[in-house]
Short mmCIF file of C-alpha atoms in Angstrom, two decimals:
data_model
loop_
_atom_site.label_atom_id
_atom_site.label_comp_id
_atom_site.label_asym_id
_atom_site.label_seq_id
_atom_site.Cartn_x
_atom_site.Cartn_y
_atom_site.Cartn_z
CA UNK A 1410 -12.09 16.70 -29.73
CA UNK A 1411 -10.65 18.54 -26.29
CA UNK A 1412 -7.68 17.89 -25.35
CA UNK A 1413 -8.16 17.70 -21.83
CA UNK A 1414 -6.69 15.56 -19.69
CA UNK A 1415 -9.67 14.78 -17.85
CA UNK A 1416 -13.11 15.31 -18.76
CA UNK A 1417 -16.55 14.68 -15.91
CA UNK A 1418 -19.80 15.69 -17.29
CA UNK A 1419 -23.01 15.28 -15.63
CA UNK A 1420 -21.52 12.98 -12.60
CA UNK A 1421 -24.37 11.49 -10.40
CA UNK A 1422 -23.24 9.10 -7.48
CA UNK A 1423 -26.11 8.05 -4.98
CA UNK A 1424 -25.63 6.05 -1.94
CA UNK A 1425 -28.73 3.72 -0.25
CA UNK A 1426 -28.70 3.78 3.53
CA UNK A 1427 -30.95 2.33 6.00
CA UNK A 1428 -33.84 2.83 2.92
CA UNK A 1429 -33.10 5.92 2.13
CA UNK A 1430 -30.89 7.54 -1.03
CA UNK A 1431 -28.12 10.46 -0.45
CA UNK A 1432 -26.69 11.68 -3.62
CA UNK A 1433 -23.53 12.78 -2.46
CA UNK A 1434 -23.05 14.07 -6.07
CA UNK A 1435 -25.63 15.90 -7.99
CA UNK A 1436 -24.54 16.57 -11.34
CA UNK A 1437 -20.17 17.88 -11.23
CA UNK A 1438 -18.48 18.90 -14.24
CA UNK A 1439 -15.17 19.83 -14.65
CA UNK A 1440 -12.21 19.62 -17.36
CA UNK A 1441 -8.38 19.30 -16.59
CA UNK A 1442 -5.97 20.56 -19.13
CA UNK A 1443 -2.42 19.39 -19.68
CA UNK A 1444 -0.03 21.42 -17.18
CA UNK A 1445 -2.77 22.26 -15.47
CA UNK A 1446 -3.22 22.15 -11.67
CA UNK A 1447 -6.95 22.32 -10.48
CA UNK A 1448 -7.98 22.74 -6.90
CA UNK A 1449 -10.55 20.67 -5.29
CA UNK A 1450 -12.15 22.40 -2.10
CA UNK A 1451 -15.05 21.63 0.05
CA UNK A 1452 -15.79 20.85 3.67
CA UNK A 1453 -15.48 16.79 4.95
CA UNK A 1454 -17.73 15.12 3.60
CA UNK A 1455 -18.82 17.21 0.51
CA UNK A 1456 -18.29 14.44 -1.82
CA UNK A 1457 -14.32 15.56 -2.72
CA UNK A 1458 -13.57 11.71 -2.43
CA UNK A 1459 -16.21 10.20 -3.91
CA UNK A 1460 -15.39 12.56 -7.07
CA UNK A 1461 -11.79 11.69 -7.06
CA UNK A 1462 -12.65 8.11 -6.61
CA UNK A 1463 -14.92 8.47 -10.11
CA UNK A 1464 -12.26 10.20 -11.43
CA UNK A 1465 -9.48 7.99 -10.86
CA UNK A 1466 -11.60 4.98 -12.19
CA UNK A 1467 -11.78 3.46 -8.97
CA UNK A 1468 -15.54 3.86 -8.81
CA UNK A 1469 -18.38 4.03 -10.91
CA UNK A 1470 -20.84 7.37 -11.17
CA UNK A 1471 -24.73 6.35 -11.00
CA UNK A 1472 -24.45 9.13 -14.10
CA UNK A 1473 -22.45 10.54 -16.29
CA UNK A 1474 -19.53 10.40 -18.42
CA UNK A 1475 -15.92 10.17 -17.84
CA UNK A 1476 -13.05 10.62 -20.29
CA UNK A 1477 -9.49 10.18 -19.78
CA UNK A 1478 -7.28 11.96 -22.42
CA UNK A 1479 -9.78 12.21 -24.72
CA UNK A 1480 -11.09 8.54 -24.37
CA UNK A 1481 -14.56 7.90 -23.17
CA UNK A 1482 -13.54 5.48 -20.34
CA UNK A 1483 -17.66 5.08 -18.89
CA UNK A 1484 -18.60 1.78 -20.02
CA UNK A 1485 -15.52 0.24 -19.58
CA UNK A 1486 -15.24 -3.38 -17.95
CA UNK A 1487 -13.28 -3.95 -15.16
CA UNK A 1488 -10.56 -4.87 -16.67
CA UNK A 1489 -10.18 -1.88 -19.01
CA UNK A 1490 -10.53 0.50 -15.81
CA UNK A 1491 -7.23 -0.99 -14.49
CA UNK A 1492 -5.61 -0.61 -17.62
CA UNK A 1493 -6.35 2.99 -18.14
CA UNK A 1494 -5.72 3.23 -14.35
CA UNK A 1495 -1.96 1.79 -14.62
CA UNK A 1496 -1.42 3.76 -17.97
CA UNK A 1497 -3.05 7.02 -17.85
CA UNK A 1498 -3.50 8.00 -14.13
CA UNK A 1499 -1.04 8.50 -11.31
CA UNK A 1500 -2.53 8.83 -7.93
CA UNK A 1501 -0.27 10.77 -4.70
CA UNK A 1502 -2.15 10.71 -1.27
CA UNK A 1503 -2.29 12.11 2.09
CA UNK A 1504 0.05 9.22 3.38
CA UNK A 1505 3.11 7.43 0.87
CA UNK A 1506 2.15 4.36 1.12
CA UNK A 1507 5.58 3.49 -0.11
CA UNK A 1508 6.42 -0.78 0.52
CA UNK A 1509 8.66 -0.02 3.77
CA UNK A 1510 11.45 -3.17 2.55
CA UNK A 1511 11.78 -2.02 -0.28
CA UNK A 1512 14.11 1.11 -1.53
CA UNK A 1513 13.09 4.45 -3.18
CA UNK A 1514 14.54 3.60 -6.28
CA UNK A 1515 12.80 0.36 -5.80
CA UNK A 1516 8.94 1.77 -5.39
CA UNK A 1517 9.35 3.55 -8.65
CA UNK A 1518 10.84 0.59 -10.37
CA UNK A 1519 7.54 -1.91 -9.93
CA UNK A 1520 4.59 -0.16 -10.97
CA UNK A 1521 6.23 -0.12 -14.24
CA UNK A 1522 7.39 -3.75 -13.86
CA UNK A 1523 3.36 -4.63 -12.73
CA UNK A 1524 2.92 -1.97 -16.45
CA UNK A 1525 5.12 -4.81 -18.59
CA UNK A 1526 8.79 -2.32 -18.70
CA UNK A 1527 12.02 -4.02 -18.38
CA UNK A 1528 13.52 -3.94 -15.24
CA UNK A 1529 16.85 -2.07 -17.38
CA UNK A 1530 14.52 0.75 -18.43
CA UNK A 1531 12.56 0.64 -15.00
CA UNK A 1532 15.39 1.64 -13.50
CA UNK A 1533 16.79 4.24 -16.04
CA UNK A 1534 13.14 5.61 -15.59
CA UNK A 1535 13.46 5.55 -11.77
CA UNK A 1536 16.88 7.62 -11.48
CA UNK A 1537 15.41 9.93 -14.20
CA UNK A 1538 12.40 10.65 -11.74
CA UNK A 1539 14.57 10.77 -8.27
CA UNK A 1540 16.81 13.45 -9.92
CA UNK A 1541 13.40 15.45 -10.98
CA UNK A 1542 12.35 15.15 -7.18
CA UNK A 1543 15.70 16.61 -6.25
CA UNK A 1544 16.83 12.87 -4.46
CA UNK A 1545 19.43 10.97 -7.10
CA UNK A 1546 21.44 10.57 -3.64
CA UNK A 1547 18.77 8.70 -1.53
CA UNK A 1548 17.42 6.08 -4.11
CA UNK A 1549 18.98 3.27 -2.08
CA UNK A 1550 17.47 4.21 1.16
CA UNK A 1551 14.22 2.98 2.03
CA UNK A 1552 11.41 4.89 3.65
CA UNK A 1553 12.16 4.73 7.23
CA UNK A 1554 15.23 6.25 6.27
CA UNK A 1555 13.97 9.16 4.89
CA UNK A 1556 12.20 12.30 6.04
CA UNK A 1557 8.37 12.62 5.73
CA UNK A 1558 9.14 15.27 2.60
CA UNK A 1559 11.03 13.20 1.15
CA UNK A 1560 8.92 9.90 1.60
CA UNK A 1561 6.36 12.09 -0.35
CA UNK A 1562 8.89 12.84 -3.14
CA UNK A 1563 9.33 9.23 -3.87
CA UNK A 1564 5.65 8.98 -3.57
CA UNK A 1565 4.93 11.93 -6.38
CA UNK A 1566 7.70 10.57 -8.24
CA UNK A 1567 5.82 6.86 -8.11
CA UNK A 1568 2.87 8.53 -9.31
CA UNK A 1569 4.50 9.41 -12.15
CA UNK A 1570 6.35 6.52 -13.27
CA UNK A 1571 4.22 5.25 -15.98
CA UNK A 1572 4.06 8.48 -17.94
CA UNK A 1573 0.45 9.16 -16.60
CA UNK A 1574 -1.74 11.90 -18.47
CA UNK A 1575 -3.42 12.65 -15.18
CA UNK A 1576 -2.30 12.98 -11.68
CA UNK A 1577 -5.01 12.87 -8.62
CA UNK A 1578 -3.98 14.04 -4.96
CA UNK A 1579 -5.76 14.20 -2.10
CA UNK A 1580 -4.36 15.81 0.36
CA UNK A 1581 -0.98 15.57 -1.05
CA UNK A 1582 0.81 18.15 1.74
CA UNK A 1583 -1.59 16.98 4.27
CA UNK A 1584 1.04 15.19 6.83
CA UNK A 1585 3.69 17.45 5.98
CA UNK A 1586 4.65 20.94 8.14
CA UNK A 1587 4.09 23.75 6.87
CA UNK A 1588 7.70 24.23 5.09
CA UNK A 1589 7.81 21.22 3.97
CA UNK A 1590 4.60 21.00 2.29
CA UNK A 1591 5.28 24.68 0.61
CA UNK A 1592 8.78 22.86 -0.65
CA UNK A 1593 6.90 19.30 -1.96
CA UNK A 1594 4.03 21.60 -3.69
CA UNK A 1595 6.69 23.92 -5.86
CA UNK A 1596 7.86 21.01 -7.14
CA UNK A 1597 4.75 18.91 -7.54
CA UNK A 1598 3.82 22.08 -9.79
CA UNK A 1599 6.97 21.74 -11.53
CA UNK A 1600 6.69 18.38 -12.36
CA UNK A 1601 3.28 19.01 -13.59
CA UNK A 1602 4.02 21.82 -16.03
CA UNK A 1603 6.84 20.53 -17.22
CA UNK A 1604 5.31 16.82 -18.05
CA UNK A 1605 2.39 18.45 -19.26
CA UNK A 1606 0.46 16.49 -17.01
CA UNK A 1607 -3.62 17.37 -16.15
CA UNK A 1608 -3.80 17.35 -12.10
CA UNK A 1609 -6.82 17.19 -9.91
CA UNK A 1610 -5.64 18.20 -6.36
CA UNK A 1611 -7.70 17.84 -3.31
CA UNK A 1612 -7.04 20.20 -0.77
CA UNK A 1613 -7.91 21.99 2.61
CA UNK A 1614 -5.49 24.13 2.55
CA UNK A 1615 -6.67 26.95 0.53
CA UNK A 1616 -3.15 29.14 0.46
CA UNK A 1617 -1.86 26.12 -1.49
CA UNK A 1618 -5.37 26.30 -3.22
CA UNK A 1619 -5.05 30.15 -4.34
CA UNK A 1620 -1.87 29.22 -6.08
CA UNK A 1621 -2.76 26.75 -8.27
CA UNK A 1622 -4.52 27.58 -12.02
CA UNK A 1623 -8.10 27.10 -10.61
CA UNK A 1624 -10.34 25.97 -7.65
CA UNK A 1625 -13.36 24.21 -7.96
CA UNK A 1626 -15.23 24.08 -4.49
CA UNK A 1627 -17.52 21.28 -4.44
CA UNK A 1628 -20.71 23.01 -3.05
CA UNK A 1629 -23.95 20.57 -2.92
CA UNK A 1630 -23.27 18.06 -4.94
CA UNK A 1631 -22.17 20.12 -7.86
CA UNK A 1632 -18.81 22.08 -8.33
CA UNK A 1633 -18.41 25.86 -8.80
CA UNK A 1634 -15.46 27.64 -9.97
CA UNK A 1635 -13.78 30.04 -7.58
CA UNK A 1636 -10.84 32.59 -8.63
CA UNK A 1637 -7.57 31.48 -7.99
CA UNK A 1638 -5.72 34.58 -7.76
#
């Protein structure tokens, strides 16, 4: 059995419009490891959502086969897609999206209340992330009252509450300047290596690109493997 992270084989996803079909994917494979960061590339429009969308379980391929840590997650029902989803996945976009009234500490505290934690061990879990993200100090505060970096900090650190196996950004430095996106990466890779988790990163930004383990560009429907280095 592999023991990646997550697995795509064979992913198909066609579209109907006005009559006609586009496949927007055409057949992508690829294979996360833990600790490993994987670079998604591709011009707008390329189908870089569309795969992250299949890949974060919130969409279904027209082919193919997804597993999650091992787990063939394809025929799952609804239900068992959000399950996986809250257990095994973390997602960090473009934009937080943190709740504005509530505090830092308090938008890592309820995904793992929605997961079934105690609010006690929540919390513990919460500080123990804020101090990885370099932000024990500002756990109180809530987003308005903190800087765009660190708004995305509390976001990664979110992402990670629940123990996933499997992180998925897109765009995760996006809406940051340049400094502080180079800042928010390092320790996005960090975090990463040192949880062991798999990440699939979407990017346009191909000097972040270059440094992480691997970029896959998504090139007509089907991803091929550029050097990193």
């Amino acid at each position: 059995m592999s023991d990646a992270m997550l697995e795509m084989t064979g992913i198909v996803r066609r579209f109907e419009q006005g009559g006609a079909v586009l496949e927007v994917l055409r057949g992508a494979d690829l294979a996360v490891q833990p600790g490993e960061l994987v670079a998604l590339v591709g011009p707008s429009g390329a189908g870089k959502s569309t795969l992250l969308q299949i890949a974060g379980l919130l969409e279904r391929p027209t082919e193919g086969v997804v597993r999650i840590a091992g787990a063939d997650v394809s025929d799952f029902d609804d239900g068992k897609r959000t399950e996986v989803r809250r257990r095994s996945i973390g997602f960090v976009y473009q934009f937080h999206h943190l709740l504005p009234e509530f505090s830092a500490q308090e938008n890592i505290v309820l995904p793992q209340m929605i997961a079934g934690v105690s609010k006690r061990l929540a919390k513990q879990r919460a500080d123990e992330l804020l101090h990885m993200v370099g932000l024990d100090a500002r756990g109180s505060h809530r987003p308005a009252r903190l800087s765009g970096g660190e708004q995305q900090r509390v976001a990664i650190a979110r992402a990670l509450a629940n123990a996933p196996s499997l992180l998925i950004a897109d765009e995760p430095t996006g809406n940051l300047d340049p400094h502080t996106a180079d800042h928010v990466f390092a320790m996005l890779t960090a975090i990463v290596r040192q949880a062991r988790v798999g990440a699939l990163v979407a990017t346009h930004n191909m000097e972040l690109a270059r440094r992480m383990d691997r970029i896959l560009e998504m090139r007509d429907g089907i991803l091929v493997e550029q050097t990193a280095a």
